[in-house]
CSV table of C-alpha atoms and ligand atoms in Angstrom, one decimal:
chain,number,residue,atom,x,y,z
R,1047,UNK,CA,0.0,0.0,0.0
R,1048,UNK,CA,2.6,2.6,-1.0
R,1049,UNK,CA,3.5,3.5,-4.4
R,1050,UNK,CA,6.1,1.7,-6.3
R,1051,UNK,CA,7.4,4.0,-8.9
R,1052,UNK,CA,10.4,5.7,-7.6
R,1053,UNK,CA,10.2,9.0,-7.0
R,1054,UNK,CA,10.1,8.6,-3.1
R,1055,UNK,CA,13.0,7.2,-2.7
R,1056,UNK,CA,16.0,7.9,-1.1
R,1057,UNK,CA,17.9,9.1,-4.5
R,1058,UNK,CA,15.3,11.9,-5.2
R,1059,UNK,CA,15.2,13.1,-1.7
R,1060,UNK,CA,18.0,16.1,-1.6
R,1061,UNK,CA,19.9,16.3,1.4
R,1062,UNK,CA,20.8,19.7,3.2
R,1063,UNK,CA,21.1,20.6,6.4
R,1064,UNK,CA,17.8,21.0,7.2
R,1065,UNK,CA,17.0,17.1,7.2
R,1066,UNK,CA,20.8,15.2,7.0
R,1067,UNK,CA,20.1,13.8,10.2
R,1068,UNK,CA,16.1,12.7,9.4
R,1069,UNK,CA,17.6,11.4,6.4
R,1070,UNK,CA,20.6,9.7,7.4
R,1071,UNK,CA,18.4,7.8,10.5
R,1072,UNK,CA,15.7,7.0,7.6
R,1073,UNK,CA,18.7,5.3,5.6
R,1074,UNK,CA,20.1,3.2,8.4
R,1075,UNK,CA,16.2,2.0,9.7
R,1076,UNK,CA,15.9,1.1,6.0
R,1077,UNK,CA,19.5,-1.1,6.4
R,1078,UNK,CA,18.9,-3.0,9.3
R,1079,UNK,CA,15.3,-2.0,10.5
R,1080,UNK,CA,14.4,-3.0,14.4
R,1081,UNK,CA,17.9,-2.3,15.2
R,1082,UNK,CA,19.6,0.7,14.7
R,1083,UNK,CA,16.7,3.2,15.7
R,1084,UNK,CA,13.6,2.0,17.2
R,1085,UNK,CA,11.1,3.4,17.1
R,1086,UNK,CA,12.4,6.3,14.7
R,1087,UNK,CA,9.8,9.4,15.3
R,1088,UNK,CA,10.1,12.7,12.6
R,1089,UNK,CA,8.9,15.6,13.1
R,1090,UNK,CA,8.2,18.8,11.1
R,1091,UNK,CA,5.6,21.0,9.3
R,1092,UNK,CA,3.8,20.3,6.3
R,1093,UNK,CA,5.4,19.3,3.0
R,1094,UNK,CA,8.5,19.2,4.3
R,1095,UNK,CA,9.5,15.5,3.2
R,1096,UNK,CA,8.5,12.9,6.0
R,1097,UNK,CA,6.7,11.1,4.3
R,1098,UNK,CA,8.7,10.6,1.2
R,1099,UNK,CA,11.3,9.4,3.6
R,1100,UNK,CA,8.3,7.0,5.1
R,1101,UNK,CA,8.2,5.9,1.5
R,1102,UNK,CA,11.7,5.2,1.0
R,1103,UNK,CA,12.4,3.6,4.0
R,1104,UNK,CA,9.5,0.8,2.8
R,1105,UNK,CA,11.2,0.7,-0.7
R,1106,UNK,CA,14.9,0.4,0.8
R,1107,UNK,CA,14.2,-2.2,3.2
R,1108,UNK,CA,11.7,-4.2,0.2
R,1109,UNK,CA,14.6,-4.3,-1.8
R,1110,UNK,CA,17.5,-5.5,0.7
R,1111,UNK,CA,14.6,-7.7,1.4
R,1112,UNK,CA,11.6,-8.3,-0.3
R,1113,UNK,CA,10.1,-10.8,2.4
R,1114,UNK,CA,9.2,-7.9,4.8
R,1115,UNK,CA,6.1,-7.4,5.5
R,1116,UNK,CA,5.7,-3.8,6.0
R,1117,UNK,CA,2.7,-1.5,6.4
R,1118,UNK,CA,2.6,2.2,5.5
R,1119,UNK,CA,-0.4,4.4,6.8
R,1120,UNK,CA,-1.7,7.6,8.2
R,1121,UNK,CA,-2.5,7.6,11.7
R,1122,UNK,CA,-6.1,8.5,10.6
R,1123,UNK,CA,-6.5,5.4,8.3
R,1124,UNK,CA,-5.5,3.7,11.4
R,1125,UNK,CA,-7.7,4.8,13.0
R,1126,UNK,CA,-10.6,4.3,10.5
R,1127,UNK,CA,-9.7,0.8,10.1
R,1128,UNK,CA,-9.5,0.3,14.1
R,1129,UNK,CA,-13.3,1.6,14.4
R,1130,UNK,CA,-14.1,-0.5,11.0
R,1131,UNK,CA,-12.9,-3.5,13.3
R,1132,UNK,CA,-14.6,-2.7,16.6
R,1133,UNK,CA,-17.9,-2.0,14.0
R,1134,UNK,CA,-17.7,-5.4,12.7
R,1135,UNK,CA,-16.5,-7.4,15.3
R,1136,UNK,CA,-13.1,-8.2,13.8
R,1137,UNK,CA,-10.0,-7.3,16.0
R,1138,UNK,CA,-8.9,-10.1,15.6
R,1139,UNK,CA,-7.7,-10.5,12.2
R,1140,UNK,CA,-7.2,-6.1,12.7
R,1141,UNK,CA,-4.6,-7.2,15.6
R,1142,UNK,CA,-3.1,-9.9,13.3
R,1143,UNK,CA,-2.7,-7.0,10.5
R,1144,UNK,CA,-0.8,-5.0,12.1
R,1145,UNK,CA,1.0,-7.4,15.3
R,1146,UNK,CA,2.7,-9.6,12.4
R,1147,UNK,CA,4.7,-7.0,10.5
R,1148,UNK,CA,8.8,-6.8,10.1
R,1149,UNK,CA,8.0,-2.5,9.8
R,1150,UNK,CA,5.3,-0.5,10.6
R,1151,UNK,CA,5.4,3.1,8.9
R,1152,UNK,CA,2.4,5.2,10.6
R,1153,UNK,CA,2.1,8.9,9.2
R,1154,UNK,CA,0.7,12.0,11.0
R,1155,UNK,CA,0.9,10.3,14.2
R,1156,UNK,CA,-0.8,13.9,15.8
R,1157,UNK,CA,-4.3,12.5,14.2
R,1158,UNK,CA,-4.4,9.9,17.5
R,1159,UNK,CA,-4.7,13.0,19.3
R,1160,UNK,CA,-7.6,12.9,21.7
R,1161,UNK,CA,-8.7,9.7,20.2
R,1162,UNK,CA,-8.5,7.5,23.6
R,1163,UNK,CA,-9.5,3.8,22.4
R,1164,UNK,CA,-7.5,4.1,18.7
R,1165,UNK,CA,-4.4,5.4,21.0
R,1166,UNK,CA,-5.0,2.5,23.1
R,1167,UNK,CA,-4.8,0.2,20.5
R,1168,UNK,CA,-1.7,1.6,19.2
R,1169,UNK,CA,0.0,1.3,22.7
R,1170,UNK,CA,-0.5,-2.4,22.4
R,1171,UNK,CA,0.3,-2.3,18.8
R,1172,UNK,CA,3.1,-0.4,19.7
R,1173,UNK,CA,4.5,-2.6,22.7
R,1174,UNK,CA,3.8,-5.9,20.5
R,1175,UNK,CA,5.8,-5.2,17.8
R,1176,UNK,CA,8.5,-3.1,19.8
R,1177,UNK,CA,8.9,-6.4,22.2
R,1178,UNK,CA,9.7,-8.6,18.8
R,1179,UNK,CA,12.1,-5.9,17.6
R,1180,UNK,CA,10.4,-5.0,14.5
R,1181,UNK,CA,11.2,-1.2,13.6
R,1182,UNK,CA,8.2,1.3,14.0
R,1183,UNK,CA,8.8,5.0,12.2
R,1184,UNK,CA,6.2,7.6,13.4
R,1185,UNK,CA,6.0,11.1,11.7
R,1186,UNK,CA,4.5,14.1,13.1
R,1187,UNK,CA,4.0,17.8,13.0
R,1188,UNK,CA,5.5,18.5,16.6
R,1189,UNK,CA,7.7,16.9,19.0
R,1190,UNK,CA,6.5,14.0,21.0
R,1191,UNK,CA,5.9,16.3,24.0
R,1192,UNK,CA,3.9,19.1,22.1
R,1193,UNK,CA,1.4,16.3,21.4
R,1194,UNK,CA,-1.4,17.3,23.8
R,1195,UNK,CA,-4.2,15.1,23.7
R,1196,UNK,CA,-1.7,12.0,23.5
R,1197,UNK,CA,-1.7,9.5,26.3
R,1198,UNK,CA,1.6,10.4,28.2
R,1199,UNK,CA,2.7,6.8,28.1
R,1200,UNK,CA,2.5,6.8,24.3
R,1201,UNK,CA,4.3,10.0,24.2
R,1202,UNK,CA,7.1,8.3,26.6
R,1203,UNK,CA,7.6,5.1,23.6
R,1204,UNK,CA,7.8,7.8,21.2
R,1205,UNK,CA,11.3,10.1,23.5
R,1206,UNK,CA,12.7,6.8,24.0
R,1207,UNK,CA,13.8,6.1,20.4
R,1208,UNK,CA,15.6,8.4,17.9
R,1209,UNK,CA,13.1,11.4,17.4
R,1210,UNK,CA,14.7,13.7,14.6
R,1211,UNK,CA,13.4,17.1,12.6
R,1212,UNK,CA,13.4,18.2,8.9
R,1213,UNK,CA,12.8,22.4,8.8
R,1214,UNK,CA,12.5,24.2,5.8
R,1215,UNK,CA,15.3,23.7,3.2
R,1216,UNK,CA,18.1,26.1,3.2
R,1217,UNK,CA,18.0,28.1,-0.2
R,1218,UNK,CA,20.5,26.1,-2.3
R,1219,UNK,CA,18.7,22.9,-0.9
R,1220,UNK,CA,15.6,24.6,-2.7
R,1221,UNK,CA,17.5,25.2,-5.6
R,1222,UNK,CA,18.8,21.5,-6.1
R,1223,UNK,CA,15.0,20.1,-5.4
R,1224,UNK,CA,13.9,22.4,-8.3
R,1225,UNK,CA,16.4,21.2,-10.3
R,1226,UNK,CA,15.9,17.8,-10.0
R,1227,UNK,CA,11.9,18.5,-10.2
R,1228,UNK,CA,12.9,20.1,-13.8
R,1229,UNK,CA,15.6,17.2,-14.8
R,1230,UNK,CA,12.4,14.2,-14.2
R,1231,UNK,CA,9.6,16.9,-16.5
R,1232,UNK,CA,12.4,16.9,-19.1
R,1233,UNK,CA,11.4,20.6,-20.0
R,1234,UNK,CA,13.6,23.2,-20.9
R,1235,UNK,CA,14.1,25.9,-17.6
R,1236,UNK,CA,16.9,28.3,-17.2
R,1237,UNK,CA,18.3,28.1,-14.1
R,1238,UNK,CA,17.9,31.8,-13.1
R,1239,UNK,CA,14.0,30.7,-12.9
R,1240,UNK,CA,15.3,28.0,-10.9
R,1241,UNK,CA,16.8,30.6,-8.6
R,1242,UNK,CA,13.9,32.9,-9.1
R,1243,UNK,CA,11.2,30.7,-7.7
R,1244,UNK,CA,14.0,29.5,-4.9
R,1245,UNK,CA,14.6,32.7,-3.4
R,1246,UNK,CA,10.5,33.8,-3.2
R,1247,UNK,CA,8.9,30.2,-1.9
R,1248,UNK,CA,10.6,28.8,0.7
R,1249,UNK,CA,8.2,27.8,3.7
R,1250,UNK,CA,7.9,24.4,2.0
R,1251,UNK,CA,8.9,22.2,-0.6
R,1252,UNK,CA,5.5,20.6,-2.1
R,1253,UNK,CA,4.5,24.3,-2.7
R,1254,UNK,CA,8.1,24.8,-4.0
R,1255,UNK,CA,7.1,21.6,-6.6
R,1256,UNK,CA,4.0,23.1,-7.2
R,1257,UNK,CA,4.9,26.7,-8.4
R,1258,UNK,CA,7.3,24.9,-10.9
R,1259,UNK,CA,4.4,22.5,-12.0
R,1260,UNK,CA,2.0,25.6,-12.8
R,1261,UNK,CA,4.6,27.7,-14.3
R,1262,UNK,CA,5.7,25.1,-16.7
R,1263,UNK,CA,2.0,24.0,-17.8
R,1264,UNK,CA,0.6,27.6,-18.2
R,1265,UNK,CA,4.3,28.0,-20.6
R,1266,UNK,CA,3.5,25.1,-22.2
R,1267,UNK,CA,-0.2,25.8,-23.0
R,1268,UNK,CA,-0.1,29.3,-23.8
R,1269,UNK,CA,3.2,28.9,-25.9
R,1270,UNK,CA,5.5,31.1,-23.8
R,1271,UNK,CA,9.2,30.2,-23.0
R,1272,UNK,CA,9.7,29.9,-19.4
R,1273,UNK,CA,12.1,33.0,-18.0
R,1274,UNK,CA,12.0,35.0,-15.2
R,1275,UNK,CA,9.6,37.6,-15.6
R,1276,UNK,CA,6.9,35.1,-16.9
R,1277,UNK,CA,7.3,33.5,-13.2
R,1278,UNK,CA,6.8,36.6,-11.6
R,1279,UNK,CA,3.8,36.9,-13.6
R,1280,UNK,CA,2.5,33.4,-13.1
R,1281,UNK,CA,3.4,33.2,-9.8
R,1282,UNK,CA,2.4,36.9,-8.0
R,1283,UNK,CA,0.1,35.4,-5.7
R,1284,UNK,CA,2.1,32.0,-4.4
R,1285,UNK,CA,4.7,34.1,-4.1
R,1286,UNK,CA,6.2,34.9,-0.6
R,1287,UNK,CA,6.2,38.1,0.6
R,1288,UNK,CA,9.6,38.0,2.6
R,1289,UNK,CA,10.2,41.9,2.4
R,1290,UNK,CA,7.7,41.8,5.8
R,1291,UNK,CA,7.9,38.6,6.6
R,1292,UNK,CA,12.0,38.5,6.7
R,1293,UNK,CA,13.4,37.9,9.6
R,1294,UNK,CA,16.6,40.1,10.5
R,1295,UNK,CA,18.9,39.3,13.1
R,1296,UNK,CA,18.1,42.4,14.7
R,1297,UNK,CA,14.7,40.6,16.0
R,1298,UNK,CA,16.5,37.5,16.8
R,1299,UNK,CA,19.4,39.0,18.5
R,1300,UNK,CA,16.5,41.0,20.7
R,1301,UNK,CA,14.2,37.7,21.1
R,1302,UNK,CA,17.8,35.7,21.9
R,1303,UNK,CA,19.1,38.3,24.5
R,1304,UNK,CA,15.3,38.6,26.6
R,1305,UNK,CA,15.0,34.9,26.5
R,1306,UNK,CA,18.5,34.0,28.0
R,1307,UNK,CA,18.0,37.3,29.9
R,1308,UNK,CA,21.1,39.0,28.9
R,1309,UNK,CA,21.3,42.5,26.8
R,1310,UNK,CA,22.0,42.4,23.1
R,1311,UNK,CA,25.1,44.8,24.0
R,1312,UNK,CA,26.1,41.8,26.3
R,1313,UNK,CA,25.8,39.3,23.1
R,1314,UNK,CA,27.8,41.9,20.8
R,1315,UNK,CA,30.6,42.3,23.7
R,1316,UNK,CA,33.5,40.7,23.9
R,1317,UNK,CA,32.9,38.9,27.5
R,1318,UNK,CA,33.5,35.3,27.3
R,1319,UNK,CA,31.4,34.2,30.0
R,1320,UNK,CA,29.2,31.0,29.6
R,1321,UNK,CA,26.0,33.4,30.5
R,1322,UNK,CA,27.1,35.1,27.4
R,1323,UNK,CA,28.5,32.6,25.1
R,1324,UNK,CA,25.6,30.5,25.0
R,1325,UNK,CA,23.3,33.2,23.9
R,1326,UNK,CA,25.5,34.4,21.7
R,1327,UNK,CA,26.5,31.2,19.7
R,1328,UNK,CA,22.2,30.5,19.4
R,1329,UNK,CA,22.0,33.9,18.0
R,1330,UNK,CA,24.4,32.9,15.8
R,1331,UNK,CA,23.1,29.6,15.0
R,1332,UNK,CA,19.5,31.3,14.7
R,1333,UNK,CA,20.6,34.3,12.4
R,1334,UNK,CA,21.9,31.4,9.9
R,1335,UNK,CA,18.9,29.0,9.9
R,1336,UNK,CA,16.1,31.7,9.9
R,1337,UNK,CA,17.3,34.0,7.2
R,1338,UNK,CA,19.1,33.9,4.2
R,1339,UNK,CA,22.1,36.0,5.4
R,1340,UNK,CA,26.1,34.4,4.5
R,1341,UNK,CA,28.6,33.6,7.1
R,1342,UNK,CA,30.5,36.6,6.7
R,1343,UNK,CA,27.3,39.0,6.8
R,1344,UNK,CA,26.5,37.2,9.7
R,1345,UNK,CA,29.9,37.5,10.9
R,1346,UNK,CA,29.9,41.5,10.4
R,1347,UNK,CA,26.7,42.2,12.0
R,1348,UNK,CA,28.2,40.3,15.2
R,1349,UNK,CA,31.5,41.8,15.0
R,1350,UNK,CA,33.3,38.8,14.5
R,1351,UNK,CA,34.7,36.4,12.4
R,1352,UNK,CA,33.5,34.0,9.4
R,1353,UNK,CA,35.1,31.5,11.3
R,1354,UNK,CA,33.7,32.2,14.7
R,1355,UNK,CA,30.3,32.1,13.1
R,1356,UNK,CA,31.0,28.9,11.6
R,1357,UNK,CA,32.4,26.9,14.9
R,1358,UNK,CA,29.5,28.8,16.9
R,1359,UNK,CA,27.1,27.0,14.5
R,1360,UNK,CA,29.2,23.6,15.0
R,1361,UNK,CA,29.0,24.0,18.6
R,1362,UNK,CA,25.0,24.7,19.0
R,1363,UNK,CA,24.2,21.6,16.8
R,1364,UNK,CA,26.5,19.7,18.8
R,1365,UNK,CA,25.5,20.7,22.3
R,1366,UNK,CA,21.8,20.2,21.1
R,1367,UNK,CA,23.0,16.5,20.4
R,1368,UNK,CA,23.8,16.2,23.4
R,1369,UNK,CA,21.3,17.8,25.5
R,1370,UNK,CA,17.8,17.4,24.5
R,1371,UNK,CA,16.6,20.1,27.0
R,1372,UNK,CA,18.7,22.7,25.3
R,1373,UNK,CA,17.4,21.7,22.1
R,1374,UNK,CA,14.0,22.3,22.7
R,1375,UNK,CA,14.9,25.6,24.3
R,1376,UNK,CA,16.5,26.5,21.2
R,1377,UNK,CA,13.5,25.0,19.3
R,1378,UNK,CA,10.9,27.0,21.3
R,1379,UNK,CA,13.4,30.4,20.1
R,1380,UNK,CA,13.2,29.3,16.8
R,1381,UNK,CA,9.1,28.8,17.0
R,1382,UNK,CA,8.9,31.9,18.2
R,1383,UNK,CA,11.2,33.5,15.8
R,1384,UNK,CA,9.0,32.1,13.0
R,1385,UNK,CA,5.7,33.4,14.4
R,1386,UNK,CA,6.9,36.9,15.0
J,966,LIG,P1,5.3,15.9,4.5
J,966,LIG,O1,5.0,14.4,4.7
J,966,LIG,O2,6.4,16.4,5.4
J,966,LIG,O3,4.0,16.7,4.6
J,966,LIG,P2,6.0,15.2,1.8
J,966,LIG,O4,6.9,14.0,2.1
J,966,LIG,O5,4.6,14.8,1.3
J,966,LIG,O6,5.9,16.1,3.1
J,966,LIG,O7,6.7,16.1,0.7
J,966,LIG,C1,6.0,17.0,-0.1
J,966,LIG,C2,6.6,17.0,-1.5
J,966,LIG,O8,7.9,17.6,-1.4
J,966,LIG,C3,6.7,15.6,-2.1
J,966,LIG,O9,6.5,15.6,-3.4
J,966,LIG,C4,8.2,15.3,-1.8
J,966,LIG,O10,8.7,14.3,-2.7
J,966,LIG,C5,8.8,16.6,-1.9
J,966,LIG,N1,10.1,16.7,-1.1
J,966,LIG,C6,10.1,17.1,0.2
J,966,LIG,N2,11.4,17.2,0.6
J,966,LIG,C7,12.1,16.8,-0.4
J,966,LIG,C8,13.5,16.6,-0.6
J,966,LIG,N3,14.4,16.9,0.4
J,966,LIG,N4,14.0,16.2,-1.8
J,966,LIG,C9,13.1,16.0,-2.8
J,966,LIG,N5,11.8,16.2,-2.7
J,966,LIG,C10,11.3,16.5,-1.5
C-alpha cells in the first residue's frame, strides 16, 4: 500500500542541512530495520518531506529484502480501520494486521490526538511489535511532547527512540530540489528561474514543486518560454512576501538576549562568560537557519569572524546533540522567531 514508482526514494530526496540527520536515520532503519533506531519518530511542518522518507524507507528495506512485511499508513486510516474492526467485530484479524509486521510506517501520528480507544490500541500495537524488535517509524508535525491530547505513556515510547526534525530547506537545498523536479519533466528551464522561484517560496517544498508545475504547464499551453519575468507573472500570488515577513537578526538578536536574559550589547561584547557565550552562539546559529544572510554577513553584523560564526554554529548543533533540554529551548526560540 505505497507507491512503487520511484520518485520517493532515497535518491530523489535532496539532502541539506535542514533534514541530513532525518535522512541519514531513515537510511540506516531502511539497512537494518528493528535495530539501529527504534522506534524512529520525525517531526516537522507540512510538506516538508517525511513522508517521502516513510516511503523510501519501505522501498529500501523491500529491496535488501523483499520478504518484509511492511505496512505504511496515516494515523487517521489507522484509526478508521480500528473503528471499522470494533464496528464489525473483527479485532482479531485487525490485531493480526498490524501485530505480524517486520516495519510499521504510521504517518501524521498527531491525528491519534484525543482519540483514547484508537491510541489505546496503538499502545498495544506499539509494545507488540516493539517487544519482537520490529522497527516502527512515526511522523508528526510536533515533537513528542507538544502532542497534547496523547496518552503520556504513548508519548514516553515515542522520546525513547531516535526522534529527529526536517525544517525548511536552506536556499541552495531549494535550488537542487527544483532542479531535479525540472531534470524528471524533461522541459527546458533556465536556471535563473530555478533561482527565481528559490529565493520567493521557501516555507515548504511541495508548494516549492508546485509553483514549478504551474509555471511550466501555463508556458506550455499558452506557448510562452519559461524566464523569469513570466514567473513573476504566473506566480504573483504564491509568491512569498519576505520583504515583511524576513526575519533580521536584529529581532533575533532582541528575542535571543530577553530569552537568555542578557542584553543584546552583552551578546555583541566581547565577554566570554558561559552566560554570554551561549546566547551568543544561538544567536548565531539562529541568524543562519532563519534567514538567508552568508557567514560573513553574519559575521559583520556580530563583530566577528566568518570563522567564529561557523564553529559557533558547529557547537550549537552539537550541544543540542547532546542535550535534549537545550534543544528544545532553542526549538521554542526558533518557533517563536518564526511566528513573530
Ligand atoms: P510531509 O509528509 O512532510 O508533509 P511530503 O513528504 O509529502 O511532506 O513532501 C511534499 C513534497 O515535497 C513531495 O512531493 C516530496 O517528494 C517533496 N520533497 C520534500 N522534501 C524533499 C527533498 N528533500 N527532496 C526532494 N523532494 C522533496
Amino acid at each position: 500500500n505505497f507507491p512503487s514508482s520511484d520518485r520517493y526514494s532515497f535518491q530523489n530526496f535532496i539532502v541539506g542541512d535542514s533534514n541530513r540527520l532525518a535522512f541519514a536515520t531513515s537510511k540506516a532503519v531502511s539497512e537494518s530495520p528493528g535495530f539501529s533506531y527504534n522506534p524512529l519518530f520525525i517531526y516537522g511542518s507540512s510538506g516538508l518531506g517525511k513522508s517521502h522518507l516513510l516511503h523510501a524507507i519501505a522501498q529500501e528495506t523491500m529491496s535488501h529484502n523483499p520478504y518484509h512485511r511492511i505496512e505504511y499508513l496515516s494515523a487517521e486510516e489507522f484509526s478508521n480501520i480500528f473503528i471499522d474492526s470494533i464496528q464489525h467485530n473483527d479485532q482479531r484479524n485487525f490485531r493480526k494486521r498490524f501485530r505480524n509486521v517486520d516495519i510499521l510506517l504510521l504517518d501524521d501520528v498527531q491525528f491519534l490526538k484525543n482519540k483514547t480507544k484508537t491510541q489505546e490500541e496503538f499502545f498495544h500495537t506499539f509494545n507488540a511489535l516493539y517487544s519482537l524488535n520490529k522497527q516502527i517509524v512515526l511522523t508528526s508535525d510536533c515533537q513528542p511532547h507538544e502532542l497534547d491530547g496523547l496518552e503520556k505513556r504513548l508519548v514516553s515510547r515515542f522520546e525513547h527512540g531516535q526522534i529527529v526534525d526536517v525544517l525548511k530547506p536552506e536556499f541552495e537545498t531549494r535550488v537542487a530540489i527544483l532542479r531535479q523536479k525540472r531534470n524528471s519533466m524533461n522541459v527546458h528551464i533556465p536556471n535563473d528561474v530555478l533561482d527565481f522561484i528559490a529565493s520567493n517560496i521557501k516555507s515548504h517544498v511541495r508548494k516549492l514543486e508546485g509553483a514549478l508545475v504551474r509555471l511550466v504547464t501555463y508556458a506550455s499551453t499558452m506557448g510562452y518560454e519559461v524566464n523569469a519575468s513570466l514567473a513573476r507573472e504566473v506566480l504573483g500570488g504564491q509568491l512569498e512576501n519576505t520583504s515583511d515577513r524576513n526575519l533580521d537578526i536584529t529581532a533575533i538578536l532582541r528575542q535571543v538576549a530577553e530569552y537568555f536574559d542578557v542584553g543584546v550589547k552583552d551578546i555583541l561584547g566581547k565577554r566570554r562568560t558561559q552566560s554570554i557565550v551561549t546566547p551568543r552562539q544561538v544567536a548565531m546559529y539562529l541568524s543562519r537557519n532563519l534567514t538567508e544572510e552568508s557567514f560573513p554577513a553574519i559575521a559583520e553584523q556580530f563583530r566577528r569572524t566568518h570563522a567564529t560564526v561557523l564553529h559557533s554554529c558547529n557547537a550549537i548543533n552539537e550541544q543540542m546533540e547532546l542535550d535534549p533540554s537545550f534543544k528544545d529551548k532553542v526549538f521554542y526560540l526558533k518557533k517563536r522567531l518564526e511566528n513573530l
